[in-house]
Short mmCIF file of C-alpha atoms in Angstrom, two decimals:
data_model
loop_
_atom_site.label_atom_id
_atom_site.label_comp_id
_atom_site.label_asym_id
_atom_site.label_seq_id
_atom_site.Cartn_x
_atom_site.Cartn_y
_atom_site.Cartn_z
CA UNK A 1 3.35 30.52 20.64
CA UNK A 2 1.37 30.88 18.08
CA UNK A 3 -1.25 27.72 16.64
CA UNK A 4 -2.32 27.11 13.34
CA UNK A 5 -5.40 25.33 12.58
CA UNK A 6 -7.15 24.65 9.19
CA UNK A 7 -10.48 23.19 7.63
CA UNK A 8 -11.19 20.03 9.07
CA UNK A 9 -13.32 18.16 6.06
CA UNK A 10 -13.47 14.30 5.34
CA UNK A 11 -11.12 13.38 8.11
CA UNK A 12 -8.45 15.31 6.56
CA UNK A 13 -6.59 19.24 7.53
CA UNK A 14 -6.99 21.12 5.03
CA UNK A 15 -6.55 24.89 4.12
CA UNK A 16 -9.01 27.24 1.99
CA UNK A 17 -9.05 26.96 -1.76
CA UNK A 18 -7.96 30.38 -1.45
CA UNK A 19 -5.24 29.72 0.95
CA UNK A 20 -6.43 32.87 2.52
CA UNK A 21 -5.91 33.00 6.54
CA UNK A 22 -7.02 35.27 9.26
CA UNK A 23 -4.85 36.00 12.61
CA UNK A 24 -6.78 35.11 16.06
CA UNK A 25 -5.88 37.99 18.56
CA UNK A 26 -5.32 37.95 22.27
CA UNK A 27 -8.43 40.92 22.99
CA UNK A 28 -5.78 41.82 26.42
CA UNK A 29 -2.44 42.63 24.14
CA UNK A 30 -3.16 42.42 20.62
CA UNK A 31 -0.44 39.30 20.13
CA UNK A 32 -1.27 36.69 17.63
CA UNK A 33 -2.84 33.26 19.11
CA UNK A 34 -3.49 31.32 16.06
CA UNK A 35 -4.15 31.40 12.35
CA UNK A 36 -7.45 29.39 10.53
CA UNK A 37 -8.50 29.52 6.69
CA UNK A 38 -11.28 32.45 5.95
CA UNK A 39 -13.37 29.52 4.04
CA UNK A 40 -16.59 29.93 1.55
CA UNK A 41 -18.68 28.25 -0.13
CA UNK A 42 -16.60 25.89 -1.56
CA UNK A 43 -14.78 24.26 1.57
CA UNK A 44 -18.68 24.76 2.76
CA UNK A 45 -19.89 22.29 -0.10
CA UNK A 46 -16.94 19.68 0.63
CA UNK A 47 -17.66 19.53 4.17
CA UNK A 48 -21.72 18.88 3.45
CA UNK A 49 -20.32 16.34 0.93
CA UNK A 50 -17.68 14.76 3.36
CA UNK A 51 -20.71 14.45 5.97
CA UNK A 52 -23.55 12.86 3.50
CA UNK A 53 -20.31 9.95 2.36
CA UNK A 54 -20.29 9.19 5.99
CA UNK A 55 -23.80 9.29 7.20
CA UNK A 56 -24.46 5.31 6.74
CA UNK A 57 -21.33 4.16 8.94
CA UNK A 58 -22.38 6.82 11.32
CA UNK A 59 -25.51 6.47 11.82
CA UNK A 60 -25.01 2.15 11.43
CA UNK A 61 -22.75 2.28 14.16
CA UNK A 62 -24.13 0.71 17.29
CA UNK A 63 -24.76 3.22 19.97
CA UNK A 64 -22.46 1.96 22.61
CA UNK A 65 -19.72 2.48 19.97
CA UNK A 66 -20.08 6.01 19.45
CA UNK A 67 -20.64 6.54 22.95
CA UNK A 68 -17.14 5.30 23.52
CA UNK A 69 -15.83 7.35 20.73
CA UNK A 70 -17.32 10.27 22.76
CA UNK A 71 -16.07 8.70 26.25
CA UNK A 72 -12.40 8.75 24.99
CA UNK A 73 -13.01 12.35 23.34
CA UNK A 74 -14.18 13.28 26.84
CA UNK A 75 -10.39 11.91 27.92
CA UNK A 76 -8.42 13.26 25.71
CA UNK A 77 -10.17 16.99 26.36
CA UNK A 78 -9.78 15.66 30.90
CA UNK A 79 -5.98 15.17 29.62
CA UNK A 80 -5.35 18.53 27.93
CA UNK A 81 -7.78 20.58 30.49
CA UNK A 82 -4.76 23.26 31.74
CA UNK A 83 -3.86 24.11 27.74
CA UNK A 84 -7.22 24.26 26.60
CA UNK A 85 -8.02 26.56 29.08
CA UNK A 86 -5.28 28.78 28.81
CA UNK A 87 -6.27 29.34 24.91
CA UNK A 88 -9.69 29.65 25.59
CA UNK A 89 -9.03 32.94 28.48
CA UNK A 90 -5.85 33.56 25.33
CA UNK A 91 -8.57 34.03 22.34
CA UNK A 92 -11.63 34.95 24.19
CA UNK A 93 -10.07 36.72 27.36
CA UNK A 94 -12.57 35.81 30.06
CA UNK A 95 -10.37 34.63 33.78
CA UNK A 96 -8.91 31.82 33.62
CA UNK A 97 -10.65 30.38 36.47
CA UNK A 98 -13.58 30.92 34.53
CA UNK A 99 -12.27 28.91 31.41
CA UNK A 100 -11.22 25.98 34.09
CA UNK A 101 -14.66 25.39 34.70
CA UNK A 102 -15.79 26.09 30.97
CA UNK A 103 -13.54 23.54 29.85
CA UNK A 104 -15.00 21.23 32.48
CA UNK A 105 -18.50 21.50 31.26
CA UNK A 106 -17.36 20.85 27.52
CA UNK A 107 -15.83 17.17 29.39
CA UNK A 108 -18.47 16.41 31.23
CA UNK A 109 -20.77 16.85 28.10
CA UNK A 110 -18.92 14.40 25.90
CA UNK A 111 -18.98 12.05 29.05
CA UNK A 112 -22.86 12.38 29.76
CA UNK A 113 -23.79 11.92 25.88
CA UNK A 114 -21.31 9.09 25.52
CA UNK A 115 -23.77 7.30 28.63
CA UNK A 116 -26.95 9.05 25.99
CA UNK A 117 -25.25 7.20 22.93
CA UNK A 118 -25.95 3.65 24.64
CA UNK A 119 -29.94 4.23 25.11
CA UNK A 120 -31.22 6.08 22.70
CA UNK A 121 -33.52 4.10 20.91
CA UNK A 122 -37.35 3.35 21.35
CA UNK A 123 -40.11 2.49 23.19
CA UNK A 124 -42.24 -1.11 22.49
CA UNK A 125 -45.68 -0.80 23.07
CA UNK A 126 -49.00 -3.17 23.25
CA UNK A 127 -50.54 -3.71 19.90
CA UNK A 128 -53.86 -4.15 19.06
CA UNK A 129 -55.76 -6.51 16.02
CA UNK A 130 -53.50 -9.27 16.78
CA UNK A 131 -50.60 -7.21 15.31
CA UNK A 132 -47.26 -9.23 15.98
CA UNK A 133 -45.44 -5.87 17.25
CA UNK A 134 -46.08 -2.19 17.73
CA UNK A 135 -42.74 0.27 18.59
CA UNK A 136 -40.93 3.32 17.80
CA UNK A 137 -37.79 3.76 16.66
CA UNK A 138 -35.48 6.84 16.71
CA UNK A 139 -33.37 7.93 14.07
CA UNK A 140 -30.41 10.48 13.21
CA UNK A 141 -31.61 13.10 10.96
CA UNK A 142 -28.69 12.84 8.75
CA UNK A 143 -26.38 15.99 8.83
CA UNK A 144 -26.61 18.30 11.16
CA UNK A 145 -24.74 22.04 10.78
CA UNK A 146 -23.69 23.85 14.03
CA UNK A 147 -23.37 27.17 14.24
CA UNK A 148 -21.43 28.19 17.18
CA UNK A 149 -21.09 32.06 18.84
CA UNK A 150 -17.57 33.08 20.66
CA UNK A 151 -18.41 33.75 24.20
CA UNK A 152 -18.66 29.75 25.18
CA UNK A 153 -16.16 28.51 22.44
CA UNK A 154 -15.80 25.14 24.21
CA UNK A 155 -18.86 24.64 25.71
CA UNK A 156 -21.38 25.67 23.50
CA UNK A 157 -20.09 23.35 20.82
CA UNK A 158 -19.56 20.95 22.92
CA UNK A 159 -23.47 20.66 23.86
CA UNK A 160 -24.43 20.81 20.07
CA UNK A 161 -21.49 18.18 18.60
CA UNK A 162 -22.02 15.79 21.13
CA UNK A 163 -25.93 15.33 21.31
CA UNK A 164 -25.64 15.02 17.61
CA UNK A 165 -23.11 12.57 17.59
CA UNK A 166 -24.65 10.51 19.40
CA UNK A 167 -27.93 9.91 17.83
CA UNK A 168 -25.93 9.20 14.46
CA UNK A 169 -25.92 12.46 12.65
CA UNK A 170 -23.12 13.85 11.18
CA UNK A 171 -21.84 17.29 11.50
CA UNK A 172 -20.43 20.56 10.09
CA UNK A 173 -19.49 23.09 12.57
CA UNK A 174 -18.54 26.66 11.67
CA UNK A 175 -17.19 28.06 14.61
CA UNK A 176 -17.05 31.97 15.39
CA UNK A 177 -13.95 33.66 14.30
CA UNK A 178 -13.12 35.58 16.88
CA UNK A 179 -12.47 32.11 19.03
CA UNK A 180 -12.39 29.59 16.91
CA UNK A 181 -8.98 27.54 18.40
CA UNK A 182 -10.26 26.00 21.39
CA UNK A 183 -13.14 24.49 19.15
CA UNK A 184 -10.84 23.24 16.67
CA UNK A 185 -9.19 21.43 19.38
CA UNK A 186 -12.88 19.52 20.30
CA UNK A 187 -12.09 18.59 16.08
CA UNK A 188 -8.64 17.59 16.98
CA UNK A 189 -9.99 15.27 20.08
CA UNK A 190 -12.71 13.63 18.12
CA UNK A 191 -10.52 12.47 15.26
CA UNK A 192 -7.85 11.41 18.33
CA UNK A 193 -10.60 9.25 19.58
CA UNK A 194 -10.96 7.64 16.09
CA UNK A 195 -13.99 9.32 14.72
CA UNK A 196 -15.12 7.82 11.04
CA UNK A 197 -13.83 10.12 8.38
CA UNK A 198 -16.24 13.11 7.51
CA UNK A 199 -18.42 12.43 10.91
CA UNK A 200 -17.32 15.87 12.10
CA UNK A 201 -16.07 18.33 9.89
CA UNK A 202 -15.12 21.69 10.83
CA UNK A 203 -14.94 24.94 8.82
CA UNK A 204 -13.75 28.61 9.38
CA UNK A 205 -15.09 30.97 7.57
CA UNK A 206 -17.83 34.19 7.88
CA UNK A 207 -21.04 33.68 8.52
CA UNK A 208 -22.00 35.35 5.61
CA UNK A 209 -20.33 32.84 3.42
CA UNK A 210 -20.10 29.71 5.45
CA UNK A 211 -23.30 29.91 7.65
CA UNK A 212 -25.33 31.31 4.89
CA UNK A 213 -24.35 28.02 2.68
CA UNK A 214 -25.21 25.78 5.57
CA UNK A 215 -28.28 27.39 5.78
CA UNK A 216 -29.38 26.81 2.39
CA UNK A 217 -27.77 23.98 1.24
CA UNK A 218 -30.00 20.95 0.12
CA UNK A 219 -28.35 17.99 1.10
CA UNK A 220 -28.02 20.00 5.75
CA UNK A 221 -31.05 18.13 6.94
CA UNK A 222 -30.63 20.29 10.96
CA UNK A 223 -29.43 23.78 11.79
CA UNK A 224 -28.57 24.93 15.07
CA UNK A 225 -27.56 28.33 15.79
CA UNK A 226 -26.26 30.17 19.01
CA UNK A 227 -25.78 34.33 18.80
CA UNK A 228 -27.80 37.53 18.50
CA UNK A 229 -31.27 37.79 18.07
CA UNK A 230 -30.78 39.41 14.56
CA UNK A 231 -28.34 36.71 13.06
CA UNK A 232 -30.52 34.00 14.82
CA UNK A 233 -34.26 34.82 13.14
CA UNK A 234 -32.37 35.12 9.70
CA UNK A 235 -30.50 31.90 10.38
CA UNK A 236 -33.93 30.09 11.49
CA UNK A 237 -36.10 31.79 8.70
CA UNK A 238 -33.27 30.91 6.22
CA UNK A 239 -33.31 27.23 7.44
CA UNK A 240 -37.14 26.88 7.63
CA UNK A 241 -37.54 28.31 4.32
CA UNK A 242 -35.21 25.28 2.96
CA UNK A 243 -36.88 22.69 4.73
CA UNK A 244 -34.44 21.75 7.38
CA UNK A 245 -34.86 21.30 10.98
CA UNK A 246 -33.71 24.37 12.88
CA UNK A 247 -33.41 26.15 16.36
CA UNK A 248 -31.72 29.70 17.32
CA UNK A 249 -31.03 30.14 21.03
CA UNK A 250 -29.88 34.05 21.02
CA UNK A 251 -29.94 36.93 22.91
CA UNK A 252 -31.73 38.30 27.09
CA UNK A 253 -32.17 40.96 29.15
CA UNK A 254 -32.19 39.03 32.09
CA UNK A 255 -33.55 40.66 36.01
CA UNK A 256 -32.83 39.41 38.75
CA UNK A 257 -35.80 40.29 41.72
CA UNK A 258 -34.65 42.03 44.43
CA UNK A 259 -37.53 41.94 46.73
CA UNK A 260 -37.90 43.29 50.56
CA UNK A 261 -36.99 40.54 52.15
CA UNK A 262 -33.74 39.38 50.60
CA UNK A 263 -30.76 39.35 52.26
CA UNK A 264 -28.92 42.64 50.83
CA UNK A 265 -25.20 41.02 50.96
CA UNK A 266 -26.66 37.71 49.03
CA UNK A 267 -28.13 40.21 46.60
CA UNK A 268 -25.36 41.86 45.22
CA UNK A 269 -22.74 39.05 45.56
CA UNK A 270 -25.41 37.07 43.47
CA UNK A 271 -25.91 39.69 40.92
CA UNK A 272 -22.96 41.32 40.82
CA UNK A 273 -21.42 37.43 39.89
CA UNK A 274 -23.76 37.53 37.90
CA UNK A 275 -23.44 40.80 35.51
CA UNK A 276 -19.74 41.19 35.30
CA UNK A 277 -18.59 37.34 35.20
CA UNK A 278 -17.60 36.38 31.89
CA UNK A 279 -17.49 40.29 31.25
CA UNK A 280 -21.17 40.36 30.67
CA UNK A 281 -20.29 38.91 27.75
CA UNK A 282 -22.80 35.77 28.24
CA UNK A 283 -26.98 35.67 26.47
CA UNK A 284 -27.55 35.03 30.11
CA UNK A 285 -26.01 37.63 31.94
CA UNK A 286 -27.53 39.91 34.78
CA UNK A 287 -28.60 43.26 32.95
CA UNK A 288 -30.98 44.15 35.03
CA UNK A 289 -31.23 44.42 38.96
CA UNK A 290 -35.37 44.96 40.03
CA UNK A 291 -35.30 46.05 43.83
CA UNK A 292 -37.95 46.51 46.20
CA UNK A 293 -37.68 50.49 47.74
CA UNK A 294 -36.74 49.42 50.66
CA UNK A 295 -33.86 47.61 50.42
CA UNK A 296 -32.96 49.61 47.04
CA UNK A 297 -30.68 52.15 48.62
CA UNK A 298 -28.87 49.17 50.74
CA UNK A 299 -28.01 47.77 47.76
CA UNK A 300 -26.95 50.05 45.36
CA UNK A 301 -23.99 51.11 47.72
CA UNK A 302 -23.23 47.22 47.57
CA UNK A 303 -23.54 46.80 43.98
CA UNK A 304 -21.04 49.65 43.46
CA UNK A 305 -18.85 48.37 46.42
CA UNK A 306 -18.91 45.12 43.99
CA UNK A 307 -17.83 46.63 41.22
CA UNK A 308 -15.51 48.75 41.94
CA UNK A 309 -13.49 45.71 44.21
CA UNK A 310 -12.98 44.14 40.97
CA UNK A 311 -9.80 43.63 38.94
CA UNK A 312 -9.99 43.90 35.55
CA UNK A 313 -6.83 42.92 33.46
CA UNK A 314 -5.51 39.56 31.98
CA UNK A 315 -6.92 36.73 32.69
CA UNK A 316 -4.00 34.84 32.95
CA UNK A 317 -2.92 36.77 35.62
CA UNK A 318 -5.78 36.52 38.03
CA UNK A 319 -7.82 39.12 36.85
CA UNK A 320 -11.23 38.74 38.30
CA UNK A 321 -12.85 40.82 34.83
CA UNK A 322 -11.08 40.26 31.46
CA UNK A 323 -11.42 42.12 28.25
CA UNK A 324 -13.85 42.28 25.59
CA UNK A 325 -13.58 39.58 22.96
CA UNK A 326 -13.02 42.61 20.52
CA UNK A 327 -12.36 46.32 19.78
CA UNK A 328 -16.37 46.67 18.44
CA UNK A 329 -17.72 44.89 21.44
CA UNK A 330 -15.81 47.31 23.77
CA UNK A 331 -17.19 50.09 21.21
CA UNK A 332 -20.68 48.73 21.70
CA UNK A 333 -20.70 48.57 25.58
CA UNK A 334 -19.32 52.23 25.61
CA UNK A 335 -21.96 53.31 23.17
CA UNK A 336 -24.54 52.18 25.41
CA UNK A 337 -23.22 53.66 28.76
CA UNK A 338 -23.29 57.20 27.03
CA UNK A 339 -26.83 56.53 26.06
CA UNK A 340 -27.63 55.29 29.42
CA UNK A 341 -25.94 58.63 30.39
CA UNK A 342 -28.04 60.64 28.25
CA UNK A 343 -31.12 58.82 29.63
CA UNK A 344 -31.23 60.59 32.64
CA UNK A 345 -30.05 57.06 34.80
CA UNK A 346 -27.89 58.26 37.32
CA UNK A 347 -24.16 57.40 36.41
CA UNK A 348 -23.07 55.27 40.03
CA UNK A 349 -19.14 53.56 38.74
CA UNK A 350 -17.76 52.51 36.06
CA UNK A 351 -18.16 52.33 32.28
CA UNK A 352 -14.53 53.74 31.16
CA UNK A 353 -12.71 52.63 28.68
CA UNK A 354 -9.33 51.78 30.39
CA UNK A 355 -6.37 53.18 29.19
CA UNK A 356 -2.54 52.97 29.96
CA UNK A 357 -0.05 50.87 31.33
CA UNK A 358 -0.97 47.37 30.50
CA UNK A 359 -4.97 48.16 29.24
CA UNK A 360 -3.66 50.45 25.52
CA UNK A 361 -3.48 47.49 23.67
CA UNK A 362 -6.35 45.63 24.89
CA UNK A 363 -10.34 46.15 24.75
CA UNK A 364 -10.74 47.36 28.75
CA UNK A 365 -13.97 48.87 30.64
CA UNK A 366 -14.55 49.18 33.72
CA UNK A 367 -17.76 47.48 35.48
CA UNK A 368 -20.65 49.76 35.14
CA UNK A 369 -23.70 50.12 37.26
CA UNK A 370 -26.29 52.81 36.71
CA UNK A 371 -29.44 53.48 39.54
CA UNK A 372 -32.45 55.34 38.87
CA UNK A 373 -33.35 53.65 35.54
CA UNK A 374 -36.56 53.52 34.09
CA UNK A 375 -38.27 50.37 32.63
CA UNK A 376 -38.92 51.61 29.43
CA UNK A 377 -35.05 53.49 29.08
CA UNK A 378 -33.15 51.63 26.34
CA UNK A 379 -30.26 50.56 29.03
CA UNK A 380 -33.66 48.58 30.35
CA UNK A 381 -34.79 47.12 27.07
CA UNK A 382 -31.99 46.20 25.17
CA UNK A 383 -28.88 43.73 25.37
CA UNK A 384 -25.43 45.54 26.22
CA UNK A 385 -23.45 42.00 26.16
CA UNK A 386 -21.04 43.82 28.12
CA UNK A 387 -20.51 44.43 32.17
CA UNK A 388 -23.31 47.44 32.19
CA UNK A 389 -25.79 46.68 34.90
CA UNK A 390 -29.28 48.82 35.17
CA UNK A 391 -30.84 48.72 39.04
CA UNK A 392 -34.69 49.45 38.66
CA UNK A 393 -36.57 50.92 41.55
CA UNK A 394 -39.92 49.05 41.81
CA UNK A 395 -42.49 49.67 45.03
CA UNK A 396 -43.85 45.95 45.17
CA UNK A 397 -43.39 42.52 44.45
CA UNK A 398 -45.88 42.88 41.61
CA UNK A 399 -44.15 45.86 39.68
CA UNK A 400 -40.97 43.97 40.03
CA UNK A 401 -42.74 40.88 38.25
CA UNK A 402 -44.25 43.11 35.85
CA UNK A 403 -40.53 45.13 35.34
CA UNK A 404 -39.31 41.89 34.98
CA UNK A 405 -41.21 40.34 31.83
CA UNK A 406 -41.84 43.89 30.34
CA UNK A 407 -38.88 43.43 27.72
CA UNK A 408 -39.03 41.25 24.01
CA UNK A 409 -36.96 38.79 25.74
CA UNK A 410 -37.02 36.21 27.94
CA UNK A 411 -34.49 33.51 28.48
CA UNK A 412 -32.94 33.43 32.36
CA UNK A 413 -34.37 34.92 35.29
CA UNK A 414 -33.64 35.12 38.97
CA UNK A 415 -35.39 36.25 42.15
CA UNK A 416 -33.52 37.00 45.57
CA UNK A 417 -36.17 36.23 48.21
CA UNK A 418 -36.20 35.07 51.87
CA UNK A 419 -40.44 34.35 51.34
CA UNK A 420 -41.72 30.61 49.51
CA UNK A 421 -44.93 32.57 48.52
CA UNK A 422 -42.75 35.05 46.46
CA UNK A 423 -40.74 32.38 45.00
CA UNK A 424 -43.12 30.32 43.94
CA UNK A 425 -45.62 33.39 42.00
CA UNK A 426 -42.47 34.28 40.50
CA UNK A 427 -41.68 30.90 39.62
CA UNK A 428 -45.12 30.53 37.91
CA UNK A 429 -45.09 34.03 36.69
CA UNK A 430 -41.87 34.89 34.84
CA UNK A 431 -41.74 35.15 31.46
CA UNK A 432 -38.23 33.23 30.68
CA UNK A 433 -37.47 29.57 29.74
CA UNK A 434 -35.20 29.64 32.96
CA UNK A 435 -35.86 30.83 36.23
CA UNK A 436 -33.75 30.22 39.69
CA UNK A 437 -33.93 31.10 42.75
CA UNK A 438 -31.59 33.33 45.30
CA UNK A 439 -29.46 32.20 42.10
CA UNK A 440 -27.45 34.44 39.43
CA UNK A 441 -29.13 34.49 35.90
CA UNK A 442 -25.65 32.37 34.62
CA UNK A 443 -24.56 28.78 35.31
CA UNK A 444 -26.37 26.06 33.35
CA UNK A 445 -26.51 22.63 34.32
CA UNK A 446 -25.90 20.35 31.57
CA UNK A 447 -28.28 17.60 32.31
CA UNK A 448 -31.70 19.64 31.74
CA UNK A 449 -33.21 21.65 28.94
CA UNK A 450 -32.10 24.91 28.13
CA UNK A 451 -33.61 27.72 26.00
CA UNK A 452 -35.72 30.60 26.49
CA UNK A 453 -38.89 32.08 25.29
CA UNK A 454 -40.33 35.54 23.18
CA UNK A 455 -37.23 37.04 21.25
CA UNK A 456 -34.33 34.99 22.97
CA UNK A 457 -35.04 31.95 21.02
CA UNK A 458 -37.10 30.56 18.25
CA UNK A 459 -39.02 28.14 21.03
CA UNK A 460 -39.03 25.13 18.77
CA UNK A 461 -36.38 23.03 20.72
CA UNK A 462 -34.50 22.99 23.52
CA UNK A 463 -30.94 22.28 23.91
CA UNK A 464 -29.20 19.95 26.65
CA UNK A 465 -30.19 16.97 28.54
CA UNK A 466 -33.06 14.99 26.53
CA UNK A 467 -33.73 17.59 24.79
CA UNK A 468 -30.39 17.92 22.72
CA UNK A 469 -31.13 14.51 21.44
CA UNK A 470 -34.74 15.14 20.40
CA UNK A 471 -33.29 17.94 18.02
CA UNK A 472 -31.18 15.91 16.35
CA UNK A 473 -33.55 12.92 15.75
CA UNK A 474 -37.14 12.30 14.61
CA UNK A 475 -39.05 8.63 15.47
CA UNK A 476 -40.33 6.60 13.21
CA UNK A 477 -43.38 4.22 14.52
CA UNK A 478 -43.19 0.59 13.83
CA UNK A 479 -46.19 -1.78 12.93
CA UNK A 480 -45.20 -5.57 12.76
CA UNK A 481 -48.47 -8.02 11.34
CA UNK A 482 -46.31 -11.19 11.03
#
């Protein structure tokens, strides 16, 4: 059945000025899963306006308040977690088990931030001079505009709209269009929950409109941004430029360390989980597999004995691989295995676009994995965002670290070791803003900072935990003398 959602702007659904709409497509068949407005800058401007109105009985409300208006969010979203995860694997067309537990995560944010809402506040400290009172104070920045990719479209707005909430900004989110329902149903739970009028406002539109407005406009005091690298340093030097607070978290090439002592098995079920979950289709994905010499042999035949086990089809019907989100993403994955091809890496499974039956209408490859690939080869440097693995050779621990940073990114990192002493240089050593070990590259938790370093992310704040709410505030230091 089809869903329609429109603009969601001062409390109130409302279409485009243009009353132009734009059809949501399941990526496995091609059948219709929604219709939202194609906004610009005008729905843009309302929504900024809608958000500055509401900014005083936002930001006046007493924490515990909007802490409970996130609590009963976090309900209503624990109430409806079976249909929100069946349009999220619908729209986006990762497994559905795999939606289950994204959904999850978007809950258990609104519940951990609705806890956040109650203490955030200051600190009192010991004056000096006989002052009467000496504290800090922490304040909402005012409105805050979220900029939110398709590959987590519950989750990753989830972690931006509720840390933001809660400290007392208000919000415009401009979801991705190719899955944009499920986060319009976050919208949806929020004003269920009784949300002031223009606290959250939500509008669909391109990025080239919509996000470019939010970007510039004078009254957005925070931008944060989730995608590619190249959208993200435009968005953040765009925002900068205009004065506002901003942060990009965007793209990786992400290794896990195979070294000579791992346990082979552990290896590839960890990396193979790893690189073709979610389709690849995650910034923290496993792209590239570093293994020691003598184990590399073991587990290549493993990693292809992975892949090739897999089932890739519908999610809804217990595939254990979806589709791409998208005809160009499928295009883009393809492009690369031909120039991994033409590399000289050595071809092991995989990398077809699949065909017939029940894959014509939908955006199907198979799992790829390709051995014998140099650092420096392209399939090495650059992000596929698809399920395209690269195994590197390496002859020591200390190549592999040096394979592993030698890329402009650096945001999650693994190492598969069976020695503390190799943990813990790698540990120290890596190059990424997170690092786990005998642990896939993906799976966040929610209560500790997340971002990465060099190209995957502008390095100014992190998101998650704590750190979510220092984005979204600033403190203001209080001197009393009476």
């Amino acid at each position: 059945m089809t869903q329609t959602y429109e603009n969601y702007i001062g409390g109130e659904w409302t279409g485009s000025e243009s009353g132009e709409t734009t059809e949501v497509t399941n990526p496995v068949d091609g059948e219709v899963v929604s219709t939202v407005p194609v906004s610009s800058t005008a729905e843009t401007d309302a929504a900024v306006a809608a958000a500055v109105e509401a900014t005083d009985e936002w930001a006046g409300m007493p924490g515990p308040e909007r802490g409970a208006i996130l609590r009963e969010t976090g309900e209503i979203l624990k109430n409806r977690k079976a249909e929100l995860a069946e349009t999220l694997t619908s729209e986006e067309g990762k497994p559905l088990g795999e939606a289950q537990g994204e959904v999850q995560r978007a809950i258990d944010i609104f519940y951990y931030y609705a806890e956040k809402a109650r203490d955030f506040g200051g600190t009192v400290k010991q004056p000096s001079g006989g002052r009467a009172g000496l504290s800090t104070k922490k304040e909402p920045l005012g409105v805050a505009a979220l900029i939110t990719p398709w590959n987590y479209p519950i989750a990753i707005p989830a972690w931006k709209i509720a840390p933001a909430l809660a400290v007392g900004n208000t919000v415009v989110v401009k979801p991705a269009m190719q899955a944009p329902t499920v986060g319009a149903k976050i919208i949806e739970a929020l004003d269920e929950a009784g949300i002031p009028d223009g606290a959250i406002n939500l509008v669909c539109g391109p990025g080239s409109e919509v996000g470019e407005r939010l970007t510039t406009h004078d009254d957005v005091d925070a931008v944060s941004f989730t995608g590619s690298a190249s959208i993200g340093e435009h968005v953040y030097e765009q925002s900068t430029a205009n004065g506002k607070r901003a942060q990009a978290e965007m793209g990786g090439k992400n290794p896990t360390l195979v070294t000579s002592s791992a346990d082979v098995d552990k290896a590839v079920d960890i990396v193979g989980a790893g690189a073709f979950g979610g389709t690849g289709q995650a910034c923290t994905a496993t792209s590239r597999a570093i293994v020691h010499e003598d184990v590399y042999d073991e587990f290549v035949d493993g990693i292809v004995d992975y892949a090739e086990s897999l089932t890739v089809g519908d999610g809804l019907e217990g595939a254990d691989m979806g589709p791409h989100v998208s005809q160009g993403e499928l295009e883009g994955s393809l492009e690369y295995v031909d120039i991994a091809k033409s590399e000289g890496a050595t071809h092991e499974t995989g990398g077809e676009e699949l065909t017939g039956d029940d894959y014509d209408a939908g955006n199907f490859i198979s799992p790829a994995v390709f051995s014998d690939v140099e650092p420096d080869m392209r399939i090495a440097q650059e992000e596929v965002f698809g399920p395209v693995l690269a195994v590197i050779p390496v002859s020591d621990f200390e190549e592999g670290v040096e394979v592993a940073n030698g890329v402009d990114y650096g945001l999650s990192a693994s190492i598969v070791t069976e020695k503390v002493d190799e943990e813990n240089a790698f540990i120290e050593r890596s190059e990424s803003g997170v690092v786990k070990v005998n642990e896939k590259t993906t799976g966040l938790e929610l209560h500790v900072p997340f971002g990465g370093l060099k190209r995957s992310s502008t390095n100014t704040y992190r998101e998650q935990g704590d750190a979510g709410l220092e984005f979204f505030s600033y403190i203001k230091t209080v001197y009393r003398n009476s």
